[in-house]
Amino acid sequence: MEKLQNFIDGKFTSPKNGGYFDNYEPGTGKVYSLIPDSDSEDVELAVKAAEKAFPIWSSMSLEERSKILVKISEGIEKRMDEFVAAESRDNGKPLHLAAQVDIPRSVSNFHFFATAILHFASESHYMEGTGINYTTRKPIGLVGCISPWNLPLYLFSWKIAPALAAGNCVLAKPSEITPYTAFLLGKIAQEAGLPDGVLNIIHGTGPKAGDAIVRHPKIKAISFTGGTQTGAYISQATAPMFKKLSLELGGKNANIIFADCDFDDMLSTTIRSSFSNQGQICLCGSRIFIERAIYTKFRDAFVAKIIKTKVSFPTDPEAKLGAIVSESHLQKILSYIELAKEEGGTILAGGNRVKLSAPYDEGYYLEPTIIEGLDYACRTNQEEIFGPVVTITPFDSEEEVLMMANSTEYGLAATLWTSDLKRAHRLADKLQTGIVWVNDWLVRDLRTPFGGVKSSGVGREGGWEALRFFTEAKNIFIKY
Ligand code: NDP
């Protein structure tokens, strides 16, 4: 069975303790490779390599650094098919989704930050008659990047690319559930001529390998995407060391639909925003609020489409939904469907595990599920489920829907459907989220700030925000 390896100091290495654990293929439920069970010893080796590499990488000209990162982007693009197949197999997502979204976006993450760094400028502030301030922005040094399983390479590269572009050396850990494309990335980094020790990829569990990165005193900043609880744990662990933190955490996003929207456009986009990637995107709209005048029309049309949606194995070109990422996550989602019933919800579509024929009969498949009749304040409507499960709720006024939309502890993203421009501005302004899409969903411009408020996170990724996070500002004043 294939054994994945860590990528430390430019070389592929086994974990020091020799331990490995199983990597499951969600589509079949079978083990198909082994993951290094790395620990603090491996992190220590990577820290040493990164310390050695930092003076070389941080003093390299921007143009040289940029060229290497462009080569990484091109390297992934050249091996697109291999990356797409690996991502789909490792995560369970339909092959066509990995081909349209995950891997092309990973390519553009590297390309964007490779070129963005060439335009990244710092400020100067002139003080009439007194002097001038100028600000320098230098790389932090060693930084940790920890990412989740839902968009594996896409979110891994979303952190690594700006960290490297800004001149830092990186210790990165992908989720143990989806390590494969991160493993492939090491090969691309080698081929692109990235100096040894600049990027170190350490596989293993969160509590062992992840924790060792988080707690290492020489790693000065942590960029983390994952669950809110893990984010809270990382905040606590790093607070006494005053590490810089960027936390992209959970969500419970509202999708607000007014009667004056373009119905067909709204419906097809709402199907995507509810169930893409089996609903395992932090930006999916899991609470759908519909103005009462079109509630029945929407419900009937939505349910009619969803009951025909094909759930199938990832390589099936007709699969609209693939497999859930793991058996334990599938069980968690099913437990929320049971909770919704206990809370008085009616299942309008889905709700059941799907059994495919061999060799996919042990895979983790679930029907897309629509639930109505729940109170906005119940647990099903307040807690993150992170699967193909949405609730639908009617509303009568802007005030009411705003109150319901803002009622959760989360504040990542919201989607708003209306043709009334003034209303769009009014509500977008009042929604307590870091991102609002009006009449669309998941539109991505890499220059814009990305992140959430409340328990959805701290800080922003994307564009200058990411480059500012991965640099330390120093202000220098010169008297006239
Ligand atoms: P987790 O918080 O479980 O894990 C995220 C990463 O942190 C994984 O690499 C995990 O490793 C690692 N980790 C776990 N425990 C620790 C620890 N004690 N110290 C250091 N690292 C640790 O999240 P999931 O992987 O389950 O991802 C799903 C969550 O991510 C959802 O809540 C979702 O909303 C959120 N998310 C947020 C996004 C955003 O932009 N705001 C985008 C995408 C997802 P391992 O997997 O090996 O345990």
XYZ file of C-alpha atoms and ligand atoms in Angstrom:
528
model
C 0.000 0.000 0.000
C 1.296 3.471 -0.866
C 2.876 5.332 2.040
C 2.679 9.114 1.879
C 5.691 10.973 3.178
C 6.458 14.252 4.834
C 8.232 16.901 2.777
C 10.927 18.361 5.028
C 14.041 20.288 3.979
C 13.254 19.631 0.325
C 13.192 15.851 0.769
C 10.512 13.233 1.200
C 10.943 11.587 4.575
C 9.210 9.053 6.771
C 8.005 10.146 10.201
C 10.735 9.776 12.829
C 8.594 7.468 14.973
C 7.907 5.212 11.960
C 4.144 5.340 12.568
C 1.471 5.485 9.876
C -2.314 5.398 9.906
C -4.987 4.575 7.358
C -6.222 6.892 4.632
C -9.790 6.024 3.597
C -11.317 6.540 0.182
C -14.778 8.016 0.887
C -16.236 6.694 -2.382
C -15.564 3.055 -1.441
C -15.046 3.231 2.332
C -11.767 1.314 1.842
C -8.228 2.151 2.967
C -6.074 3.054 -0.036
C -2.918 4.647 1.372
C -1.080 5.295 4.621
C -0.458 8.640 6.270
C 2.606 9.516 8.363
C 1.650 9.864 12.021
C 4.116 12.701 12.543
C 4.807 14.330 15.871
C 6.883 17.060 17.486
C 10.161 15.433 16.392
C 9.231 15.862 12.723
C 8.066 19.413 13.388
C 11.399 20.118 15.086
C 13.294 18.898 12.007
C 11.128 21.102 9.816
C 11.711 24.103 12.083
C 15.481 23.587 11.816
C 15.237 23.349 8.016
C 13.039 26.435 7.829
C 15.374 28.443 10.083
C 18.268 27.570 7.783
C 16.255 28.493 4.687
C 14.751 31.756 5.932
C 17.767 34.047 5.315
C 18.054 32.697 1.754
C 14.370 32.912 0.868
C 13.628 36.246 2.552
C 16.572 37.989 0.924
C 15.868 36.647 -2.558
C 14.635 39.354 -4.940
C 10.883 39.615 -5.351
C 11.257 38.752 -9.023
C 13.091 35.512 -8.250
C 10.584 34.501 -5.589
C 7.741 35.355 -7.914
C 9.231 33.215 -10.725
C 9.461 30.161 -8.470
C 5.858 30.555 -7.313
C 4.690 30.954 -10.919
C 6.506 27.688 -11.661
C 4.634 25.990 -8.821
C 1.359 27.253 -10.266
C 2.333 25.991 -13.733
C 3.558 22.701 -12.266
C 0.123 21.978 -10.781
C -1.537 23.030 -14.026
C 0.666 20.672 -16.070
C -0.365 17.786 -13.819
C -3.983 18.887 -13.651
C -5.431 15.434 -14.352
C -3.327 13.768 -11.663
C -4.274 16.412 -9.079
C -7.964 16.315 -10.034
C -8.130 12.521 -9.741
C -6.247 12.555 -6.435
C -8.454 15.249 -4.895
C -11.652 13.550 -5.948
C -10.523 10.154 -4.686
C -9.203 11.472 -1.373
C -12.193 13.680 -0.562
C -15.103 11.912 -2.265
C -16.136 14.955 -4.309
C -17.267 14.507 -7.922
C -14.337 14.466 -10.324
C -15.842 17.296 -12.371
C -16.019 19.528 -9.282
C -12.329 19.010 -8.536
C -11.635 19.749 -12.225
C -13.747 22.913 -12.309
C -13.127 24.336 -8.860
C -10.522 22.845 -6.536
C -7.470 22.433 -8.701
C -7.908 25.419 -11.056
C -8.366 27.608 -7.984
C -5.210 26.174 -6.415
C -3.354 27.039 -9.636
C -4.701 30.592 -9.495
C -3.878 30.987 -5.787
C -0.181 30.451 -6.505
C -0.274 32.551 -9.648
C -2.152 35.403 -7.992
C 0.199 35.750 -4.995
C 3.286 35.188 -7.170
C 2.354 38.351 -9.048
C 0.578 40.248 -6.236
C 3.820 40.412 -4.259
C 5.396 42.400 -7.104
C 2.802 45.128 -6.523
C 2.670 45.038 -2.721
C 3.743 48.456 -1.464
C 3.998 49.958 1.989
C 2.815 53.393 3.060
C 4.482 56.672 3.947
C 2.824 59.422 5.976
C 4.067 62.957 5.575
C 3.730 65.312 8.564
C 3.712 68.918 7.454
C 6.744 70.737 8.873
C 7.695 67.855 11.169
C 8.980 64.896 9.225
C 7.982 61.774 7.441
C 6.927 58.306 8.514
C 7.580 55.373 6.293
C 6.490 51.828 6.943
C 8.383 48.708 6.028
C 6.750 45.294 5.776
C 9.051 42.359 6.297
C 8.347 38.634 6.387
C 7.587 37.263 9.843
C 9.969 34.289 9.664
C 8.532 30.831 10.294
C 4.771 30.507 9.931
C 2.330 27.615 10.346
C -0.498 26.897 7.904
C -3.176 24.395 8.934
C -6.075 23.578 6.645
C -9.263 21.451 6.625
C -10.503 18.594 4.452
C -13.365 20.135 2.491
C -11.382 21.974 -0.212
C -8.014 20.386 0.470
C -5.477 21.863 -1.965
C -7.540 24.973 -2.610
C -7.460 26.093 1.046
C -3.926 24.765 1.647
C -2.589 26.870 -1.239
C -4.734 29.870 -0.218
C -2.474 30.115 2.869
C 0.839 28.792 1.621
C 1.013 30.977 -1.492
C 0.793 34.381 0.290
C 3.007 33.148 3.140
C 5.750 32.156 0.688
C 5.254 35.193 -1.544
C 5.800 37.474 1.457
C 9.146 35.753 2.112
C 8.291 33.429 5.001
C 9.269 29.806 5.475
C 6.258 27.593 5.988
C 5.370 24.575 8.105
C 2.099 23.310 6.724
C -0.245 20.555 7.783
C -3.138 19.397 5.629
C -6.068 17.601 7.217
C -5.277 13.972 8.011
C -8.536 13.113 6.224
C -7.380 14.524 2.860
C -3.578 14.580 2.704
C -2.969 13.408 -0.852
C -2.770 16.574 -2.942
C -0.607 18.232 -0.261
C 1.748 15.268 -0.675
C 1.810 15.859 -4.456
C 2.502 19.556 -3.904
C 5.898 18.696 -2.391
C 6.930 17.160 -5.712
C 5.872 20.303 -7.564
C 7.827 22.504 -5.138
C 10.944 20.400 -5.763
C 10.544 20.623 -9.538
C 9.950 24.379 -9.376
C 13.294 24.884 -7.615
C 11.920 26.111 -4.302
C 14.974 26.150 -1.999
C 15.089 23.323 0.543
C 13.365 24.066 3.841
C 11.221 26.936 2.528
C 8.073 24.812 2.413
C 7.727 21.871 4.799
C 4.638 19.692 4.628
C 3.997 17.586 7.699
C 1.264 14.966 7.747
C -0.481 13.672 10.798
C -3.277 14.295 13.255
C -4.393 17.641 14.577
C -3.714 16.902 18.244
C -0.178 15.592 17.494
C 1.381 17.176 14.385
C -0.970 20.179 14.320
C -0.511 20.910 17.992
C 3.276 20.688 17.685
C 3.173 23.386 14.978
C 0.776 25.556 16.960
C 2.862 25.380 20.156
C 6.344 25.674 18.672
C 7.863 28.904 20.024
C 9.820 29.587 16.833
C 6.704 29.588 14.659
C 5.508 33.144 14.974
C 2.194 33.121 13.132
C -0.548 30.567 12.538
C -2.977 30.718 9.671
C -5.735 28.229 10.411
C -8.935 27.191 8.632
C -11.195 24.687 10.332
C -13.820 24.290 13.003
C -14.658 26.967 15.561
C -13.785 24.698 18.503
C -10.328 23.965 17.113
C -9.903 27.695 16.473
C -10.721 28.429 20.117
C -8.209 25.808 21.221
C -5.492 27.319 19.017
C -6.264 30.807 20.346
C -5.821 29.583 23.908
C -2.663 27.641 23.176
C -0.957 30.521 21.382
C -2.114 33.476 23.501
C 0.771 33.309 26.005
C 3.234 33.327 23.084
C 1.534 36.323 21.396
C 1.484 34.615 18.023
C -0.144 36.335 15.115
C -3.350 34.446 14.276
C -5.618 34.249 11.274
C -8.637 32.048 11.976
C -11.178 31.069 9.315
C -13.804 29.071 11.162
C -17.292 27.629 10.897
C -20.436 29.111 9.403
C -24.214 28.804 9.350
C -24.932 30.988 6.389
C -28.277 32.523 5.510
C -29.643 32.522 1.964
C -32.335 35.226 1.856
C -34.779 35.158 -1.042
C -37.215 37.989 -1.803
C -40.232 37.608 -4.073
C -38.850 40.174 -6.560
C -35.758 38.119 -7.434
C -34.993 36.507 -10.793
C -36.605 33.193 -9.802
C -34.875 30.845 -12.258
C -31.421 32.260 -11.623
C -32.053 32.130 -7.876
C -33.269 28.532 -8.006
C -30.336 27.138 -9.968
C -27.823 29.045 -7.831
C -29.560 28.012 -4.602
C -29.210 24.369 -5.619
C -25.460 24.951 -5.944
C -25.140 27.036 -2.787
C -26.977 24.357 -0.810
C -25.391 21.151 -2.064
C -22.085 21.783 -3.888
C -19.339 19.568 -2.514
C -22.070 17.672 -0.582
C -22.778 20.898 1.313
C -19.274 20.788 2.779
C -18.231 24.311 1.864
C -17.990 26.814 4.687
C -19.861 29.266 2.420
C -22.851 27.043 1.626
C -26.184 28.616 2.542
C -27.700 26.113 4.956
C -30.548 28.307 6.247
C -32.802 29.397 3.389
C -35.277 32.183 4.194
C -37.990 32.816 1.598
C -40.423 35.729 1.455
C -43.868 34.271 2.175
C -45.388 35.394 -1.151
C -43.201 32.871 -3.033
C -42.608 30.325 -0.266
C -44.817 27.583 -1.748
C -43.645 28.189 -5.305
C -40.012 28.011 -4.178
C -40.502 24.973 -1.940
C -42.220 22.939 -4.653
C -39.726 23.845 -7.372
C -36.706 23.276 -5.076
C -37.936 19.909 -3.809
C -38.881 18.761 -7.342
C -35.306 19.400 -8.529
C -33.566 17.956 -5.483
C -35.409 14.629 -5.387
C -34.090 14.028 -8.931
C -30.498 14.916 -8.015
C -28.064 12.105 -8.641
C -25.867 10.982 -5.765
C -23.136 8.774 -7.154
C -19.510 7.689 -7.006
C -16.994 10.490 -7.607
C -15.901 9.405 -11.088
C -19.471 9.210 -12.405
C -19.721 12.193 -14.800
C -23.409 12.489 -13.924
C -22.860 12.663 -10.157
C -24.229 15.889 -8.751
C -23.216 14.858 -5.245
C -20.377 12.484 -4.421
C -19.429 10.929 -1.081
C -19.331 12.581 2.328
C -15.734 12.862 3.509
C -15.775 10.207 6.251
C -18.001 7.703 8.025
C -17.838 9.710 11.252
C -18.843 12.919 9.481
C -21.708 11.097 7.756
C -22.900 9.875 11.160
C -22.696 13.407 12.540
C -24.868 14.716 9.674
C -27.383 11.880 10.127
C -27.592 12.713 13.839
C -28.559 16.275 12.918
C -31.297 14.976 10.609
C -32.665 12.991 13.574
C -32.396 16.087 15.753
C -34.345 18.100 13.164
C -37.161 15.531 13.328
C -37.169 15.679 17.137
C -37.346 19.454 16.916
C -40.507 19.197 14.814
C -39.051 19.497 11.314
C -40.547 17.794 8.271
C -38.150 16.148 5.823
C -39.319 17.243 2.354
C -36.509 15.550 0.460
C -33.675 13.179 1.311
C -32.721 12.352 4.869
C -31.266 8.903 4.175
C -27.958 7.222 3.575
C -27.551 6.063 -0.046
C -26.336 2.532 -0.778
C -24.590 2.243 -4.154
C -23.653 -1.057 -5.735
C -20.177 -2.623 -5.396
C -17.410 -1.475 -5.270
C -19.033 1.631 -3.793
C -21.377 -0.180 -1.408
C -19.378 0.841 1.673
C -18.948 4.459 0.574
C -20.323 7.385 2.564
C -23.252 8.646 0.502
C -26.175 10.753 1.666
C -29.236 12.156 -0.066
C -29.479 15.948 -0.339
C -31.902 16.878 2.402
C -34.465 19.674 2.708
C -36.239 20.320 6.006
C -39.121 22.690 6.748
C -41.158 23.689 9.761
C -38.360 24.483 12.198
C -38.031 27.469 14.463
C -35.113 29.736 13.515
C -33.714 29.414 17.043
C -33.638 25.602 17.293
C -30.343 23.723 17.342
C -30.706 22.486 13.759
C -30.880 26.133 12.677
C -28.135 27.372 14.972
C -25.387 24.735 14.829
C -23.109 24.019 11.892
C -23.980 20.698 10.222
C -21.560 21.008 7.281
C -23.323 18.558 4.991
C -26.044 18.389 2.307
C -28.778 19.545 4.671
C -30.744 22.798 4.401
C -33.740 24.203 6.206
C -36.357 26.400 4.556
C -38.242 29.060 6.516
C -40.747 31.704 5.346
C -40.500 35.373 6.405
C -42.796 38.388 6.231
C -40.567 41.443 6.580
C -37.011 42.674 6.218
C -36.771 43.169 9.979
C -37.843 39.626 10.674
C -35.450 38.012 8.210
C -32.534 40.144 9.392
C -33.223 39.120 12.972
C -33.308 35.426 12.006
C -30.265 35.642 9.727
C -28.195 37.379 12.416
C -29.355 35.095 15.221
C -26.523 32.539 15.116
C -23.116 32.718 16.761
C -21.607 32.543 13.268
C -21.046 35.324 10.750
C -19.194 34.071 7.704
C -21.270 34.751 4.577
C -24.803 35.528 3.404
C -26.587 35.432 0.067
C -29.331 37.873 -0.833
C -31.766 37.570 -3.743
C -33.687 40.713 -4.753
C -34.113 43.110 -7.672
C -34.552 46.083 -5.339
C -31.197 47.859 -5.289
C -31.954 49.936 -2.234
C -33.032 46.891 -0.288
C -29.891 45.038 -1.350
C -27.693 47.827 0.020
C -29.773 48.200 3.155
C -29.664 44.532 4.090
C -26.089 43.888 2.973
C -25.059 46.649 5.319
C -26.912 45.136 8.278
C -26.048 41.462 7.840
C -23.515 40.443 10.479
C -21.149 38.580 8.144
C -17.778 39.118 6.524
C -19.089 38.373 3.018
C -22.402 39.124 1.262
C -23.303 38.011 -2.250
C -26.261 39.723 -3.918
C -27.919 37.671 -6.670
C -25.026 35.217 -6.889
C -22.907 32.867 -4.807
C -19.245 31.883 -4.478
C -18.037 34.527 -6.903
C -14.376 34.806 -6.174
C -12.062 37.763 -6.731
C -8.724 37.001 -5.100
C -8.155 40.678 -4.273
C -11.121 40.909 -1.904
C -11.017 40.325 1.866
C -12.224 36.856 2.829
C -13.321 35.882 6.324
C -16.006 36.043 8.965
C -17.143 37.851 12.084
C -18.355 36.523 15.450
C -17.435 32.834 15.913
C -16.617 32.500 12.205
C -13.147 33.831 12.658
C -10.569 36.483 13.244
C -8.738 38.314 10.478
C -9.119 38.177 6.717
C -7.441 36.265 3.924
C -7.119 37.292 0.282
C -5.296 40.089 -1.548
C -3.403 42.645 0.516
C -5.050 41.320 3.694
C -3.129 38.059 3.370
C 0.148 39.786 2.516
C -0.297 42.138 5.475
C -0.974 39.169 7.758
C 2.178 37.400 6.645
C 4.401 40.470 7.184
C 5.367 42.583 10.175
C 4.985 46.337 9.775
C 7.602 48.674 11.136
C 7.086 52.424 11.109
C 10.161 54.636 10.879
C 9.955 58.381 11.550
C 12.519 60.860 10.201
C 12.535 64.411 11.522
C 12.995 67.219 9.028
P -10.972 20.849 12.163
O -10.982 22.056 13.029
O -11.286 19.550 12.768
O -9.548 20.669 11.487
C -8.928 21.668 10.708
C -7.436 21.417 10.693
O -6.924 21.595 12.001
C -7.065 19.994 10.281
O -5.843 20.008 9.573
C -6.904 19.323 11.617
O -6.107 18.187 11.555
C -6.240 20.427 12.403
N -6.355 20.298 13.852
C -7.303 19.637 14.570
N -7.038 19.752 15.891
C -5.921 20.503 16.005
C -5.131 20.960 17.103
N -5.447 20.661 18.359
N -4.038 21.713 16.875
C -3.717 22.019 15.612
N -4.390 21.603 14.512
C -5.482 20.857 14.714
O -11.928 21.184 10.939
P -12.353 20.204 9.767
O -11.129 19.689 9.083
O -13.358 19.252 10.288
O -13.030 21.226 8.744
C -14.364 21.588 8.798
C -14.513 22.952 9.431
O -13.756 23.907 8.721
C -15.930 23.445 9.391
O -16.278 23.991 10.635
C -15.912 24.530 8.339
O -16.884 25.516 8.487
C -14.539 25.082 8.517
N -14.114 25.801 7.330
C -14.030 27.163 7.385
C -13.692 27.888 6.264
C -13.562 29.373 6.312
O -12.993 29.918 5.394
N -14.062 30.060 7.318
C -13.444 27.224 4.978
C -13.552 25.794 5.038
C -13.879 25.110 6.172
P -6.783 16.741 11.368
O -7.807 16.849 10.298
O -5.639 15.950 10.959
O -7.363 16.403 12.683
